[in-house]
Coordinates of C-alpha atoms in Angstrom, one line a residue:
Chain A
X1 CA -18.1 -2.8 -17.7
X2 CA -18.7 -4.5 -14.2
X3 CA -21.6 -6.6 -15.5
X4 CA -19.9 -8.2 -18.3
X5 CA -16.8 -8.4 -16.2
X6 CA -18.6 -11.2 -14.0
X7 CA -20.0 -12.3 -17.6
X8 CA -16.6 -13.2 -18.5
X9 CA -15.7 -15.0 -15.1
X10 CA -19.1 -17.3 -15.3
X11 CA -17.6 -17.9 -18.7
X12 CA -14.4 -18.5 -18.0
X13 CA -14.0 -22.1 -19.5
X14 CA -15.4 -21.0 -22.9
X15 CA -13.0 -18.1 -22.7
X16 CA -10.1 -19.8 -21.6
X17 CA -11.1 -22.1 -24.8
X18 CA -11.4 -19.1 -27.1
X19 CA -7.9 -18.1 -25.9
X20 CA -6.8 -21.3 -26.0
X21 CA -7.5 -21.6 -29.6
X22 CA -6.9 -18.1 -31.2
X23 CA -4.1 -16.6 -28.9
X24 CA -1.9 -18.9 -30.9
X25 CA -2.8 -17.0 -34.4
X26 CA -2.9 -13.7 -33.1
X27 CA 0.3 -13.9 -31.5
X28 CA 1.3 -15.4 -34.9
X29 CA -0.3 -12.6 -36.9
X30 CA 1.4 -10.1 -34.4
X31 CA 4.7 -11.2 -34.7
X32 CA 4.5 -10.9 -38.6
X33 CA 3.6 -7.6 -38.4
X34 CA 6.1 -7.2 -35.8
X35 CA 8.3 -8.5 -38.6
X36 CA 7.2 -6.3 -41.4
X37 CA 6.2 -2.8 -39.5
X38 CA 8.6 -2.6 -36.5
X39 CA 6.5 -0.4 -33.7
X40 CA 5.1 1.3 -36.3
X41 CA 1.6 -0.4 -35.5
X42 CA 1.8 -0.7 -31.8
X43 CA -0.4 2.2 -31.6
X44 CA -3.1 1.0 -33.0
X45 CA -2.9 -2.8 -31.7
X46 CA -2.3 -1.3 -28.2
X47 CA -5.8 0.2 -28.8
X48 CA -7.5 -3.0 -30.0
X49 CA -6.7 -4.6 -27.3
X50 CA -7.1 -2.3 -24.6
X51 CA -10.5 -1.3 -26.2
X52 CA -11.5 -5.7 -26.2
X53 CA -10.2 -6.3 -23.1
X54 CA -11.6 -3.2 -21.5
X55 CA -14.7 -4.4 -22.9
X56 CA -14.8 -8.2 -21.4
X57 CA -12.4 -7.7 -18.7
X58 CA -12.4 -3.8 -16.9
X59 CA -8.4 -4.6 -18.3
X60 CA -6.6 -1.9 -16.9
X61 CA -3.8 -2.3 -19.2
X62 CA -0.9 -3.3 -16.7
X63 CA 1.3 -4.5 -19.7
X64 CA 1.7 -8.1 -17.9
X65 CA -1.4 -9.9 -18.5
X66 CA -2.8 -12.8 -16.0
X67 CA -6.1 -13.5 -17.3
X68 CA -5.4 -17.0 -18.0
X69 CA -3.7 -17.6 -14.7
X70 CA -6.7 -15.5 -12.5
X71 CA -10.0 -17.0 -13.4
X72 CA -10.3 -14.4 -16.6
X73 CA -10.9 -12.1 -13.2
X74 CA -8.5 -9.0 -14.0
X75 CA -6.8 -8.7 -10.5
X76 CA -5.9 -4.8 -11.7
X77 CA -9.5 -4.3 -10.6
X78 CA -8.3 -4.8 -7.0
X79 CA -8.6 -1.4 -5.1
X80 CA -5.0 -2.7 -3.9
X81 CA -3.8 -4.4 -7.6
X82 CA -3.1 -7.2 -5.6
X83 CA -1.7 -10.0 -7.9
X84 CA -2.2 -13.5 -5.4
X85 CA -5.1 -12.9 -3.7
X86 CA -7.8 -12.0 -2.1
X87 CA -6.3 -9.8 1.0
X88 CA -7.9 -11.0 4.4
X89 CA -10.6 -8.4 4.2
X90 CA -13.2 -10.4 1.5
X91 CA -16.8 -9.4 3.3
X92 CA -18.8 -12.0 4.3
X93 CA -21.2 -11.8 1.1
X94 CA -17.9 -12.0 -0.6
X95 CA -17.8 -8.5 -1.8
X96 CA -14.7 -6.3 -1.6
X97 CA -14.1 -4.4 1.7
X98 CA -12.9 -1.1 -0.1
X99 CA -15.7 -1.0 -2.2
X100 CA -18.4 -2.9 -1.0
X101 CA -20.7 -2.9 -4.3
X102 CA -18.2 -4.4 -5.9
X103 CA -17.5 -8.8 -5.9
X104 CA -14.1 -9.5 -4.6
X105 CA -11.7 -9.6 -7.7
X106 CA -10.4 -12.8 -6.4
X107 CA -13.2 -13.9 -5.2
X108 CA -14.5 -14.1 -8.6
X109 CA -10.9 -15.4 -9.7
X110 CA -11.0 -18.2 -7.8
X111 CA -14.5 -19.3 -8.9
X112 CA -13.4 -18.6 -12.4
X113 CA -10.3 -20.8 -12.1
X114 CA -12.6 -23.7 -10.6
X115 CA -14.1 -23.9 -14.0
X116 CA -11.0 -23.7 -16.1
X117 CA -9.3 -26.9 -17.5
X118 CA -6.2 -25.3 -16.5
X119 CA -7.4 -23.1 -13.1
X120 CA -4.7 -24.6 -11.1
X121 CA -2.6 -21.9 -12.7
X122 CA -3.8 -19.6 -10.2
X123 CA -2.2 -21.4 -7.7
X124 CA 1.1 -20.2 -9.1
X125 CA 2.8 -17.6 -7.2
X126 CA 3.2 -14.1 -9.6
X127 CA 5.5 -11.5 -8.6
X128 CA 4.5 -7.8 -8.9
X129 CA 4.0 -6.0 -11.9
X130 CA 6.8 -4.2 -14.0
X131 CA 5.4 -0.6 -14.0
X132 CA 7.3 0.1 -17.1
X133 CA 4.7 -2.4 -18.8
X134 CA 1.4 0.2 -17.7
X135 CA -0.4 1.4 -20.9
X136 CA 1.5 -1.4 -23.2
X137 CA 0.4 -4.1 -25.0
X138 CA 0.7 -7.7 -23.5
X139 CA -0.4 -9.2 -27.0
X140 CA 3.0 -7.3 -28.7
X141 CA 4.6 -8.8 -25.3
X142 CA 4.4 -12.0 -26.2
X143 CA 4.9 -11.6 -29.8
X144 CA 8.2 -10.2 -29.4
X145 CA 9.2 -12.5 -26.6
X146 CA 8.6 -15.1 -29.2
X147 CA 10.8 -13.7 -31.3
X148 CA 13.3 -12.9 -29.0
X149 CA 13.7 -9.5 -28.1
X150 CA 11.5 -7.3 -26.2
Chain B
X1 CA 31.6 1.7 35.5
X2 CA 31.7 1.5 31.8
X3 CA 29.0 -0.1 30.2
X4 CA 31.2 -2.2 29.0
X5 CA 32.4 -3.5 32.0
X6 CA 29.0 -3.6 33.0
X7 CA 28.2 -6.4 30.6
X8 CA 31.4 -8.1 31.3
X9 CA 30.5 -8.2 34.7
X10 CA 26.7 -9.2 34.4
X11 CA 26.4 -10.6 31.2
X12 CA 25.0 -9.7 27.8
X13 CA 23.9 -6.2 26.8
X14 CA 20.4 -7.5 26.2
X15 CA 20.6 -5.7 22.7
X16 CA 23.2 -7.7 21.4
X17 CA 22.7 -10.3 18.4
X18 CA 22.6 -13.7 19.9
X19 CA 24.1 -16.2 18.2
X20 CA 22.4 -18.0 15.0
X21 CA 21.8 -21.9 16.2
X22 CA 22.6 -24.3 12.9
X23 CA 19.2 -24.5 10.8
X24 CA 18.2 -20.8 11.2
X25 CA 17.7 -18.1 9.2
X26 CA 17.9 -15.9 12.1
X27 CA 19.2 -14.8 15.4
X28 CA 16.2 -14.3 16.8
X29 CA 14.6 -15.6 20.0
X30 CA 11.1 -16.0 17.9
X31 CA 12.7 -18.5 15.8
X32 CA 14.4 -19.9 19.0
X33 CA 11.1 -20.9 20.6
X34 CA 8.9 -22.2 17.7
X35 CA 12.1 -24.7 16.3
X36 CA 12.3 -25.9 19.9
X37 CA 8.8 -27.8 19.8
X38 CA 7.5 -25.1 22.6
X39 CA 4.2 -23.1 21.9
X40 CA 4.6 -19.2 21.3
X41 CA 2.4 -16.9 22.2
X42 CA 2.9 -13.7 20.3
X43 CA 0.9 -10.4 20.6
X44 CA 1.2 -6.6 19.3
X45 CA 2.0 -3.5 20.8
X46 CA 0.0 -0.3 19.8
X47 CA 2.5 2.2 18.5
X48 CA 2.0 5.2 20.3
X49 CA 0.6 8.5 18.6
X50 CA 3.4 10.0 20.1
X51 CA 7.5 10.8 19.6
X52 CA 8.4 9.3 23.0
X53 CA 10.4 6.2 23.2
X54 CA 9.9 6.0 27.0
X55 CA 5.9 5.3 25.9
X56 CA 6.8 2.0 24.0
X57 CA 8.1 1.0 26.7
X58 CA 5.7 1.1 29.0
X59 CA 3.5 -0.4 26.1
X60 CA 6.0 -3.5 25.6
X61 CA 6.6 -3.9 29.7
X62 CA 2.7 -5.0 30.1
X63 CA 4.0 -8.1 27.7
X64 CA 6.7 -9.3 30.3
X65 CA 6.8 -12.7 31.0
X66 CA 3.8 -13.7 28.8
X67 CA 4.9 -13.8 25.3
X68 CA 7.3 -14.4 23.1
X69 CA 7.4 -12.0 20.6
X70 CA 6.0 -8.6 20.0
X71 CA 4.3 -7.4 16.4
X72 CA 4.9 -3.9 15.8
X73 CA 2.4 -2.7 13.6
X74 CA 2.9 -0.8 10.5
X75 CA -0.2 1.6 10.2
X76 CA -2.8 -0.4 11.1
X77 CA -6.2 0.4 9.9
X78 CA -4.5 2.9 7.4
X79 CA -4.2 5.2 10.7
X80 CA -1.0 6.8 11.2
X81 CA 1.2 5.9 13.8
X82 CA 4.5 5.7 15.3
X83 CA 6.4 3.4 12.5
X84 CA 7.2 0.0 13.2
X85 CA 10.8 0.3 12.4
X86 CA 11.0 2.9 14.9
X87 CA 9.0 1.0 17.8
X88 CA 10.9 -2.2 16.6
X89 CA 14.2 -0.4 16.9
X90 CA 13.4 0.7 20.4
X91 CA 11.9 -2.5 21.5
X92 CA 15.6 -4.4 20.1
X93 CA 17.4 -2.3 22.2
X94 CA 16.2 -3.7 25.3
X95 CA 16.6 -7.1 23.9
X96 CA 12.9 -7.7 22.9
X97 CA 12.5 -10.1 19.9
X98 CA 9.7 -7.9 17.6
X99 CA 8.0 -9.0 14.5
X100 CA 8.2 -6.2 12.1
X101 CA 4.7 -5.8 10.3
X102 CA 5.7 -4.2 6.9
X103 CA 2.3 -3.3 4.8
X104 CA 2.8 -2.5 1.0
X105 CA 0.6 0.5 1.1
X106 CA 2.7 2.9 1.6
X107 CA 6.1 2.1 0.3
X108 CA 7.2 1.0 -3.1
X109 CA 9.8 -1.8 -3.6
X110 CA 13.0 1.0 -3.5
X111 CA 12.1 1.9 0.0
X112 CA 10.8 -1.3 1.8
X113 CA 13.7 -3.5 0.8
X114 CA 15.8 -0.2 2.4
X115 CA 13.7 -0.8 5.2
X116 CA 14.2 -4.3 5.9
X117 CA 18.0 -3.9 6.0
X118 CA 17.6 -1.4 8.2
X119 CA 15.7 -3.6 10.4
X120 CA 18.1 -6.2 10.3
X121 CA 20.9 -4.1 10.8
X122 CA 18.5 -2.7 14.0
X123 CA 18.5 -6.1 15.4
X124 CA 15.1 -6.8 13.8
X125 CA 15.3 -10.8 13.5
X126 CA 11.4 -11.5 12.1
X127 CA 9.0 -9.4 9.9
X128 CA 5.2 -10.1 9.1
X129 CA 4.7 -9.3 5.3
X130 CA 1.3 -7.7 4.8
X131 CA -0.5 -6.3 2.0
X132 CA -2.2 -3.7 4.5
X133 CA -5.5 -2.0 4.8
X134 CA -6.5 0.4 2.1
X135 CA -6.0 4.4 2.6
X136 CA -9.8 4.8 2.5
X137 CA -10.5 3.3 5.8
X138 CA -8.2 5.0 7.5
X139 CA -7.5 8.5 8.8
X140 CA -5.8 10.2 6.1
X141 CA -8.4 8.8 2.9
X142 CA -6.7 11.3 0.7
X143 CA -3.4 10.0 0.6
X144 CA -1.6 8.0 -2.7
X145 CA -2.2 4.0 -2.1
X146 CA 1.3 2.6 -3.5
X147 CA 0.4 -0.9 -3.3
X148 CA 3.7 -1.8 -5.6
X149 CA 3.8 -5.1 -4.0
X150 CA 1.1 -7.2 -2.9
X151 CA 1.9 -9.5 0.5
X152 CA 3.2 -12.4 -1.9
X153 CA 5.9 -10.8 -3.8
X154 CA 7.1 -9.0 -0.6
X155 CA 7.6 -12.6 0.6
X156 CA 8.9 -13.4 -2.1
X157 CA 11.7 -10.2 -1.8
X158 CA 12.5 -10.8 1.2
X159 CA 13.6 -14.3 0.6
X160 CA 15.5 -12.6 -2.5
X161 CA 17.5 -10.2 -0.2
X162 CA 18.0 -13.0 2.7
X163 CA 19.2 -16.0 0.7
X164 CA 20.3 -14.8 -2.3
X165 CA 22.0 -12.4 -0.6
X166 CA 20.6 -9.7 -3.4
X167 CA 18.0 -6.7 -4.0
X168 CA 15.9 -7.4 -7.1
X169 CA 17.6 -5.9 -9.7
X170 CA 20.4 -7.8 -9.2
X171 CA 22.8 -6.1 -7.2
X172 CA 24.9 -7.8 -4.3
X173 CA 24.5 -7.0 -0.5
X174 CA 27.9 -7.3 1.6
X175 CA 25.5 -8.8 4.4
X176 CA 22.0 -10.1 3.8
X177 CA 19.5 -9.4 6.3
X178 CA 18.7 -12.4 8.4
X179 CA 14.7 -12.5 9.1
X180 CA 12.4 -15.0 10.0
X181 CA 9.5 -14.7 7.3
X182 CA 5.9 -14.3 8.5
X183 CA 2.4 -13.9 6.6
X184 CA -1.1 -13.7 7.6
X185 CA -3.8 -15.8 6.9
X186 CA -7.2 -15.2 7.3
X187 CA -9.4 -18.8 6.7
X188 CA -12.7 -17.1 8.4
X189 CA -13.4 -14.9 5.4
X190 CA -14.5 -15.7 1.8
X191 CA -13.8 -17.6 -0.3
X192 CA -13.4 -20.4 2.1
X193 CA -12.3 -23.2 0.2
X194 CA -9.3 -21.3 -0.9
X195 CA -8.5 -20.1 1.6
X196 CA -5.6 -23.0 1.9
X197 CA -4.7 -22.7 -1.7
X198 CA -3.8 -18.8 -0.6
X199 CA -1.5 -20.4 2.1
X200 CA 0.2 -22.6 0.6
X201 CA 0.9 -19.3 -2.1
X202 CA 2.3 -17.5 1.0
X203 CA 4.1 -21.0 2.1
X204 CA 5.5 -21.1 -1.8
X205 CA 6.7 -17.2 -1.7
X206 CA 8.9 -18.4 1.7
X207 CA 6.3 -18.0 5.0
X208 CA 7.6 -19.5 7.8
X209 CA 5.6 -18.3 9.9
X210 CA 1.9 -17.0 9.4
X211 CA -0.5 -15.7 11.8
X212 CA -4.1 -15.4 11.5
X213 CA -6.8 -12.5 11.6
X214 CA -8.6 -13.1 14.6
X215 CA -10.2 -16.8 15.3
X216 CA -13.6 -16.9 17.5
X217 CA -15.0 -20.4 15.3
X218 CA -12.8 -23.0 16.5
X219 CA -14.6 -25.6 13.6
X220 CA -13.8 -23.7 11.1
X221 CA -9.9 -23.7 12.4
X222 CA -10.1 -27.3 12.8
X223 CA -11.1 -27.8 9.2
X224 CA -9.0 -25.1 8.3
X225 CA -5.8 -26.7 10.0
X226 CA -7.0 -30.4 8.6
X227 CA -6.8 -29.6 4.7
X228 CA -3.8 -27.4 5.5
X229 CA -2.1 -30.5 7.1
X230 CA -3.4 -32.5 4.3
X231 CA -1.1 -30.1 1.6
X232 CA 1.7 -30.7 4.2
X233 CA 2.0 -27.0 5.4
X234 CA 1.9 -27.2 9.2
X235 CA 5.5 -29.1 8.4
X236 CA 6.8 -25.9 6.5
X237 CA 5.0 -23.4 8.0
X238 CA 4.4 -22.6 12.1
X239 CA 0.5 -21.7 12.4
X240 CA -0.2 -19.1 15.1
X241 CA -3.5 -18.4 15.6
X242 CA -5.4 -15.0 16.7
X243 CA -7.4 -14.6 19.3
X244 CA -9.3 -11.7 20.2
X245 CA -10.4 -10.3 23.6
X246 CA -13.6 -8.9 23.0
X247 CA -14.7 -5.9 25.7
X248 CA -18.5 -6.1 25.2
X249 CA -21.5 -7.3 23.0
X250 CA -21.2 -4.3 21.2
X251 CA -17.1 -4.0 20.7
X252 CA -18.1 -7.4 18.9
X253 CA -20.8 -6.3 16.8
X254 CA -18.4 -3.1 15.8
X255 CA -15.7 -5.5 15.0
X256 CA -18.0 -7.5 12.6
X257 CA -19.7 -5.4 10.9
X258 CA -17.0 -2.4 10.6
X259 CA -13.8 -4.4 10.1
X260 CA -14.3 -6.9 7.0
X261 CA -12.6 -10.2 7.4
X262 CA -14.2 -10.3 11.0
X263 CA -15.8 -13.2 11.5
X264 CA -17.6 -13.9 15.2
X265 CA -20.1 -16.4 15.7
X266 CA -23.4 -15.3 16.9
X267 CA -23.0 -17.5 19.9
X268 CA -20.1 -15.1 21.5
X269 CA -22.0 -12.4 20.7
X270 CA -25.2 -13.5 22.7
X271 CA -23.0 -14.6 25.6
X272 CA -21.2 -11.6 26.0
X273 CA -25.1 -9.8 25.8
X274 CA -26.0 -12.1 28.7
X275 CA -22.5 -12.1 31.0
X276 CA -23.1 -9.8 34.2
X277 CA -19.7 -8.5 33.1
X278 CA -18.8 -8.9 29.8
X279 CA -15.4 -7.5 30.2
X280 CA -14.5 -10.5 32.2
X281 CA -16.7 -13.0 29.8
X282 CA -14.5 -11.3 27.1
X283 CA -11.2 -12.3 29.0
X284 CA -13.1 -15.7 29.8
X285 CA -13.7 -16.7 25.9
X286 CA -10.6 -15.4 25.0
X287 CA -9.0 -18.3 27.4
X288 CA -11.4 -20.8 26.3
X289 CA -10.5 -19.9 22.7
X290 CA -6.5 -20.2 23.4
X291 CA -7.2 -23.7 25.0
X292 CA -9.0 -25.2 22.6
X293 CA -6.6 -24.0 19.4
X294 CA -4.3 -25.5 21.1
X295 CA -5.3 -28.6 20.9
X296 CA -5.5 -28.7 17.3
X297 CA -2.6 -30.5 15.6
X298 CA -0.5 -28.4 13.4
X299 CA -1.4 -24.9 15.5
X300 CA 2.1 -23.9 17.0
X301 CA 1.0 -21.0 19.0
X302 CA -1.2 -18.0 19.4
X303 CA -1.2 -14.6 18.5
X304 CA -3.1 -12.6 21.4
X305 CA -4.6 -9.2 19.7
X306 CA -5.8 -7.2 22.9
X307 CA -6.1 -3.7 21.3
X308 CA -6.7 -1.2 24.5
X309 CA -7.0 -4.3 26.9
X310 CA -3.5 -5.1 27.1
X311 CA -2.9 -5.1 30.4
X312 CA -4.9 -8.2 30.8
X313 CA -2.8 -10.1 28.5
X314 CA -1.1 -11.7 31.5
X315 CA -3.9 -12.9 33.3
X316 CA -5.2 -14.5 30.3
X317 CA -2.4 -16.3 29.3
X318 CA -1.6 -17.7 32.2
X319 CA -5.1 -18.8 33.1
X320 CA -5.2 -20.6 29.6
X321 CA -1.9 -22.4 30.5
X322 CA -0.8 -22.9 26.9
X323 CA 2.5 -22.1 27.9
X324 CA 3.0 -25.4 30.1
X325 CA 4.9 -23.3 33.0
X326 CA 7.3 -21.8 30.4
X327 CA 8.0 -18.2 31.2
X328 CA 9.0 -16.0 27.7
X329 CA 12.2 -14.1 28.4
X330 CA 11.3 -10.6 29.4
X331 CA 14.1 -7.8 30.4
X332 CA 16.2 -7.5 33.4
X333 CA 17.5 -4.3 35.6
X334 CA 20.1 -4.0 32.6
X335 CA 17.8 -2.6 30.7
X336 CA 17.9 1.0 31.8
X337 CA 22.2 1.3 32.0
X338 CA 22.7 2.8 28.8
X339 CA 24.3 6.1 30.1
X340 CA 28.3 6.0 29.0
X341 CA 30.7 6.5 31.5
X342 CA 32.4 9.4 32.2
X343 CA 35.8 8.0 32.9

């Protein structure tokens, strides 16, 4: 939802805390059941986390989350996905200039970042998406990356 | 006579490679000019709506003399167009040094690194990597955005194929294409304060060379141009600034409110309202503008966008000067001997 989307960015240092602190366990917890169930419960964890993120974030479920390194401003929200923004088109009331109700995605990512104990990562350069990734689950991602196969 | 023997006898086929001096990644003239201390003036041809070679041209000719390089645009606006491969490919022939302009809207990553080795294989010695405008504003709104790269990672590709000699899954190219790498930059829209962050990200992915949406607020490239010399780009990076010649009170309003990322003071705007002729005022400002970037430490040149007033693009840079008596290299009569011999 676009409100609480903006919610999340004006909150981006409690959420970058909350991520901080819990990402650690869940990706813990997932690679257990990673361990234990194979894919057998991707399904269903895909669908946690698309419906939590979806909720906070408008997550569009690229597969190769950036939250963390964009301001907790989903950048898939972009009219053009862009993944280093903004593009040179940001309206003067800093809106997008493809859909001008909407705040710039990284607009909002950059004023998110400013709050974050670790916003420089936006500063990072990210290379484009895998496509494969689209509709998967970023949480299983790094689960099985920690474990060392994908 | 052969063409051949034409050369022999009068020198290089202006088409030909020239040879790549030590320190660059390319052969081209664009490179040339901005390593040698001088300032460049670039500008960009309108591709013609239109199948005939003989019409880019004419376009290019109006440049002769006055700039350094020439920006083929790649569907500017989201309006379709001749391509800019194609008018780059007919410009190289004549021995013009294009920029091509290559937007990620309507190509995935399979067909643009195609592209750019068939650029470099055209003779195509710089590109401009641009994330481009979206479908919707253009004139065919119902076509598929592709938007598989963003302006960033197709920096970032390009360096891939050029100095790792590789497309990005891995595979080896016999020759890597050897392009100077440009970007845009555009510090007269929000969010202002990072609006150097997201240069030095283009400067990280491998810009070269950037230039700039159009520039009427000259403080706001001064501070601009301060903080990025203060993160050390203007030493890794040439800055060419736009500058936009403005037809009337009215074009200017159009351009501000219409195009987003359009910044113009409301000072030009009332003194183009109050000039007995604005089209001249327009040209006048224009001038004014080109001096006064160039006094700015760290700018290395100017990019002159004169959409549908290109024929003034002489006038104006020579009355602004900024090329210190240096004439750009423009074609000669060999231009039009490319019939073969019959013998």
């Amino acid at each position: 939802m676009y409100r609480v989307r903006l919610w999340s960015v004006r909150h981006s240092r409690q959420l970058e805390w909350i991520y901080g602190t819990f990402n650690p366990l869940l990706v813990k917890l997932l690679r257990g059941t990673v361990k234990l169930f194979g894919t057998r419960l991707d399904k269903p964890i895909t669908k946690v986390e698309a419906v939590a993120k979806g909720f906070f974030f408008d997550c569009k479920m690229c597969g190769d989350c950036a939250l963390s390194k964009t301001g907790m401003s989903c950048p898939m929200n972009c009219p053009k996905t862009i993944r280093n923004g903004p593009c040179g088109g940001v309206r003067e009331n800093g809106h997008c200039e493809v859909k001008p109700e909407m705040r710039c995605v990284w607009v909002a990512a950059w004023d998110g970042a400013s709050r974050m104990k670790g916003g420089d990562a936006i500063k990072s350069v990210n290379f484009a998406v895998d496509n494969r990734g689209k509709g998967t689950s970023s949480w299983l991602k790094m689960a099985r990356e920690e474990l060392g196969h994908d | 006579m052969t063409e051949r023997a034409v050369i022999d006898a009068e020198g290089l086929n202006p088409g030909d490679p020239l040879p790549r001096l030590p320190d660059h990644v390319s052969h081209g003239r664009f490179e040339r000019v901005l390593r040698a201390g001088h300032f460049a003036v670039s500008t960009e041809i309108a591709p013609p709506d239109s199948a005939d070679p003989e019409e880019v041209l004419r376009r290019a000719s109006l440049f002769d003399g006055y700039v350094d390089a020439i920006n083929a645009t790649d569907g500017s606006g989201a309006n379709c167009h001749m391509s800019s491969l194609g008018v780059c490919a007919l410009l190289t022939r004549e021995g013009y040094s294009p920029i091509i302009q290559v937007s990620c809207r309507d190509r995935n990553r399979i067909a643009i690194q195609g592209d750019l080795l068939g650029a470099a294989a055209l003779g195509v010695c710089s590109v401009l990597c641009l994330s481009g405008d979206d479908v919707s504003v253009g004139d065919h709104p119902e076509a598929k955005p592709v938007f598989d790269f963003d302006s960033v990672s197709l920096l970032q590709t390009v360096r891939t194929l050029r100095d790792e000699s590789r497309f990005l899954s891995g595979r080896q190219l016999d020759l890597p294409p050897r392009l100077f790498l440009g970007a845009s930059i555009n510090p007269f829209a929000p969010p202002y304060a990072n609006r150097v962050d997201q240069f030095a990200k283009k400067v990280a992915a491998g810009a070269q060379f950037v230039q700039s949406q159009y520039c009427f607020d000259v403080d706001m490239a001064r501070e601009f141009m301060a903080r990025s010399r203060d993160l050390g780009l203007t030493e890794q990076c040439y800055v060419l600034m736009g500058v936009g010649v403005l037809a009337s009170a009215k074009t200017a309003k159009w351009l501000k409110s219409a195009i987003p990322g359009v910044h113009i003071p409301d000072a030009i705007i009332k003194r183009l309202e109050q000039a007995e002729k604005p089209k001249a005022e327009g040209r006048r400002i224009a001038v004014e503008l080109m001096q006064q970037l160039a006094e700015i430490e760290g700018i290395s040149g100017i990019h002159v966008m004169a959409y549908k007033q290109e024929e003034w693009i002489g006038e104006i840079v020579t009355q602004s000067g900024v090329l210190q008596g240096r004439k750009p290299w423009a074609p000669t009569h060999l231009t039009h001997i490319k019939q073969p011999a019959s013998a």
